[in-house]
Amino acid sequence: MGMTSKQYLRQLQALLPPGAAWTRQTDATLTKLLQGLADELARVDARCEQLVKEMDPRTVSEMISEWESDYGLPDSCTGQLATLAERRAVLAARVSAIGAASPAYFIALAASIGYTVTIDENVDSDQYKWRVNSSAVTVRSFRAGQGRAGERLRTWGNTLLECIITKYSPAHTQVVFGYGG
């Protein structure tokens, strides 16, 4: 947590040399000048903390468009996502994606965009066919602190899951999706 204006003022006053000319009284002109500097230092400090959050795709807000542009988002799978939380989740998944062909990778990939899945291998005795099992309809709810005013309170659907899993599935395999029980 950054320093407050009051803390900066105390530090600036501590740097003053001793003597009557360098008064620390609250109503003194020097104190008012130092208070103006302290206010600005506290503002810059707080802004720096905000910018640190912009460095992480999971907490980015102001610079999300730049992040998305760098990582080729939105794409054919995501389209224009409706909420900031969805945009962050897809962006974080894209940034951290290293690729693999294991069930654990695809379970983690689904989880990174907000889906809980299981995977069955060798579906219908076919070694190249596998199934992703998910709930009948995935519901994603708005969460305070992760969205913005004007976003939908709830969204439904599994199209993002299907598109992303299909996009990253090994080319020689066939993925099918199962929903519900």
Short mmCIF file of C-alpha atoms in Angstrom, two decimals:
data_model
loop_
_atom_site.label_atom_id
_atom_site.label_comp_id
_atom_site.label_asym_id
_atom_site.label_seq_id
_atom_site.Cartn_x
_atom_site.Cartn_y
_atom_site.Cartn_z
CA MET A 1 0.00 0.00 0.00
CA GLY A 2 1.30 3.42 -0.94
CA MET A 3 2.03 6.29 1.34
CA THR A 4 -0.57 8.92 2.18
CA SER A 5 -0.24 12.65 1.73
CA LYS A 6 0.15 13.04 5.49
CA GLN A 7 3.03 10.53 5.54
CA TYR A 8 4.77 12.31 2.66
CA LEU A 9 4.38 15.64 4.45
CA ARG A 10 6.04 14.21 7.57
CA GLN A 11 8.91 12.87 5.47
CA LEU A 12 9.39 16.18 3.65
CA GLN A 13 9.40 18.07 6.94
CA ALA A 14 11.93 15.61 8.38
CA LEU A 15 14.28 16.55 5.54
CA LEU A 16 14.24 20.23 6.48
CA PRO A 17 17.25 21.58 8.36
CA PRO A 18 16.71 22.73 11.94
CA GLY A 19 16.04 26.37 12.68
CA ALA A 20 13.36 29.05 12.92
CA ALA A 21 13.34 29.63 9.16
CA TRP A 22 12.24 26.05 8.55
CA THR A 23 9.06 26.01 10.58
CA ARG A 24 6.79 23.00 10.72
CA GLN A 25 3.70 24.81 11.97
CA THR A 26 0.45 23.77 10.26
CA ASP A 27 -0.51 27.23 8.99
CA ALA A 28 3.00 28.24 7.84
CA THR A 29 3.58 29.04 4.15
CA LEU A 30 6.39 26.47 4.00
CA THR A 31 4.08 23.76 5.38
CA LYS A 32 1.44 24.67 2.78
CA LEU A 33 4.07 24.41 0.02
CA LEU A 34 5.24 21.04 1.32
CA GLN A 35 1.61 19.89 1.60
CA GLY A 36 1.13 20.61 -2.10
CA LEU A 37 4.21 18.53 -2.90
CA ALA A 38 3.05 15.77 -0.55
CA ASP A 39 -0.38 15.66 -2.21
CA GLU A 40 1.23 15.20 -5.61
CA LEU A 41 3.66 12.56 -4.36
CA ALA A 42 0.75 10.61 -2.83
CA ARG A 43 -1.22 10.91 -6.09
CA VAL A 44 1.72 9.61 -8.14
CA ASP A 45 2.30 6.82 -5.62
CA ALA A 46 -1.34 5.70 -5.88
CA ARG A 47 -1.20 5.87 -9.68
CA CYS A 48 1.91 3.67 -9.71
CA GLU A 49 0.05 1.06 -7.67
CA GLN A 50 -2.78 1.13 -10.20
CA LEU A 51 -0.33 0.69 -13.07
CA VAL A 52 1.22 -2.36 -11.41
CA LYS A 53 -2.22 -4.00 -11.69
CA GLU A 54 -2.15 -3.27 -15.43
CA MET A 55 0.90 -5.54 -15.76
CA ASP A 56 -1.11 -8.66 -14.89
CA PRO A 57 -3.73 -9.97 -17.35
CA ARG A 58 -5.83 -11.17 -14.41
CA THR A 59 -6.18 -7.64 -12.96
CA VAL A 60 -5.84 -5.37 -16.00
CA SER A 61 -8.57 -2.79 -16.62
CA GLU A 62 -7.39 0.33 -18.38
CA MET A 63 -5.01 -1.39 -20.78
CA ILE A 64 -7.05 -4.49 -21.57
CA SER A 65 -7.52 -3.45 -25.20
CA GLU A 66 -3.76 -3.21 -25.67
CA TRP A 67 -3.24 -6.63 -24.06
CA GLU A 68 -5.94 -8.15 -26.25
CA SER A 69 -4.41 -6.64 -29.35
CA ASP A 70 -0.99 -8.07 -28.47
CA TYR A 71 -2.47 -11.56 -28.04
CA GLY A 72 -4.81 -11.57 -31.04
CA LEU A 73 -8.03 -11.10 -29.12
CA PRO A 74 -10.88 -11.05 -29.71
CA ASP A 75 -10.68 -13.98 -32.09
CA SER A 76 -13.14 -16.28 -33.83
CA CYS A 77 -13.80 -18.16 -30.58
CA THR A 78 -14.25 -15.29 -28.19
CA GLY A 79 -15.92 -12.70 -30.37
CA GLN A 80 -16.68 -9.55 -28.40
CA LEU A 81 -16.92 -10.78 -24.82
CA ALA A 82 -19.57 -9.07 -22.72
CA THR A 83 -17.84 -8.62 -19.36
CA LEU A 84 -14.47 -7.49 -18.08
CA ALA A 85 -14.16 -10.70 -16.03
CA GLU A 86 -14.63 -12.84 -19.17
CA ARG A 87 -12.13 -10.72 -21.10
CA ARG A 88 -9.56 -11.08 -18.31
CA ALA A 89 -10.09 -14.84 -18.05
CA VAL A 90 -9.65 -15.40 -21.79
CA LEU A 91 -6.64 -13.08 -21.88
CA ALA A 92 -4.99 -14.82 -18.92
CA ALA A 93 -5.61 -18.18 -20.56
CA ARG A 94 -4.02 -16.96 -23.80
CA VAL A 95 -1.01 -15.45 -22.04
CA SER A 96 -0.30 -18.56 -19.98
CA ALA A 97 -1.12 -21.12 -22.67
CA ILE A 98 1.88 -23.31 -23.42
CA GLY A 99 0.02 -26.10 -25.16
CA ALA A 100 -0.14 -29.82 -24.48
CA ALA A 101 -2.17 -32.85 -25.42
CA SER A 102 -2.99 -34.27 -22.01
CA PRO A 103 -6.41 -34.34 -20.36
CA ALA A 104 -4.97 -32.27 -17.49
CA TYR A 105 -4.02 -29.51 -19.92
CA PHE A 106 -7.54 -29.28 -21.37
CA ILE A 107 -9.14 -29.40 -17.92
CA ALA A 108 -6.88 -26.52 -16.85
CA LEU A 109 -7.59 -24.66 -20.10
CA ALA A 110 -11.34 -24.96 -19.50
CA ALA A 111 -10.95 -23.88 -15.87
CA SER A 112 -8.96 -20.82 -16.91
CA ILE A 113 -11.97 -19.53 -18.84
CA GLY A 114 -14.47 -20.43 -16.15
CA TYR A 115 -15.64 -23.97 -16.98
CA THR A 116 -15.47 -27.16 -14.91
CA VAL A 117 -15.01 -30.22 -17.11
CA THR A 118 -13.94 -33.84 -17.07
CA ILE A 119 -12.44 -35.72 -20.00
CA ASP A 120 -13.03 -39.25 -21.25
CA GLU A 121 -10.43 -40.73 -23.57
CA ASN A 122 -10.94 -43.39 -26.26
CA VAL A 123 -14.63 -42.67 -26.75
CA ASP A 124 -16.49 -45.43 -28.68
CA SER A 125 -13.26 -47.50 -28.56
CA ASP A 126 -11.64 -44.95 -30.87
CA GLN A 127 -8.15 -43.96 -29.69
CA TYR A 128 -8.41 -40.66 -31.54
CA LYS A 129 -11.78 -39.61 -30.13
CA TRP A 130 -12.21 -37.96 -26.73
CA ARG A 131 -15.09 -36.31 -24.91
CA VAL A 132 -15.22 -33.14 -22.83
CA ASN A 133 -17.99 -33.38 -20.21
CA SER A 134 -19.50 -30.21 -18.80
CA SER A 135 -22.66 -29.08 -17.08
CA ALA A 136 -25.76 -28.74 -19.25
CA VAL A 137 -25.50 -24.97 -19.29
CA THR A 138 -22.71 -23.00 -17.71
CA VAL A 139 -23.88 -19.89 -15.90
CA ARG A 140 -21.38 -17.11 -15.24
CA SER A 141 -22.52 -14.43 -12.79
CA PHE A 142 -21.36 -10.86 -12.39
CA ARG A 143 -19.00 -10.38 -9.45
CA ALA A 144 -18.32 -7.04 -7.83
CA GLY A 145 -14.75 -5.94 -8.37
CA GLN A 146 -14.36 -8.05 -11.51
CA GLY A 147 -16.77 -6.25 -13.79
CA ARG A 148 -17.91 -2.83 -14.80
CA ALA A 149 -21.18 -0.95 -14.57
CA GLY A 150 -23.51 -1.82 -17.43
CA GLU A 151 -22.37 -5.43 -17.82
CA ARG A 152 -24.90 -8.26 -17.77
CA LEU A 153 -25.50 -9.77 -14.36
CA ARG A 154 -25.50 -13.32 -15.70
CA THR A 155 -24.54 -15.09 -18.94
CA TRP A 156 -25.26 -18.65 -20.10
CA GLY A 157 -23.73 -20.95 -22.64
CA ASN A 158 -20.86 -23.22 -23.61
CA THR A 159 -19.92 -21.93 -27.06
CA LEU A 160 -16.67 -20.36 -25.80
CA LEU A 161 -15.67 -23.68 -24.22
CA GLU A 162 -16.33 -25.64 -27.42
CA CYS A 163 -14.49 -23.20 -29.64
CA ILE A 164 -11.39 -22.93 -27.43
CA ILE A 165 -11.10 -26.69 -26.79
CA THR A 166 -11.58 -27.45 -30.49
CA LYS A 167 -9.08 -24.78 -31.49
CA TYR A 168 -6.33 -26.20 -29.25
CA SER A 169 -7.12 -29.92 -29.63
CA PRO A 170 -4.55 -32.03 -31.47
CA ALA A 171 -5.30 -32.05 -35.19
CA HIS A 172 -5.33 -35.84 -35.47
CA THR A 173 -8.06 -36.22 -32.83
CA GLN A 174 -11.79 -35.70 -32.75
CA VAL A 175 -13.30 -34.00 -29.73
CA VAL A 176 -16.96 -34.37 -28.79
CA PHE A 177 -18.82 -32.55 -26.07
CA GLY A 178 -21.19 -34.02 -23.53
CA TYR A 179 -23.48 -31.90 -21.37
CA GLY A 180 -25.44 -32.73 -18.27
CA GLY A 181 -25.43 -36.16 -16.60
#
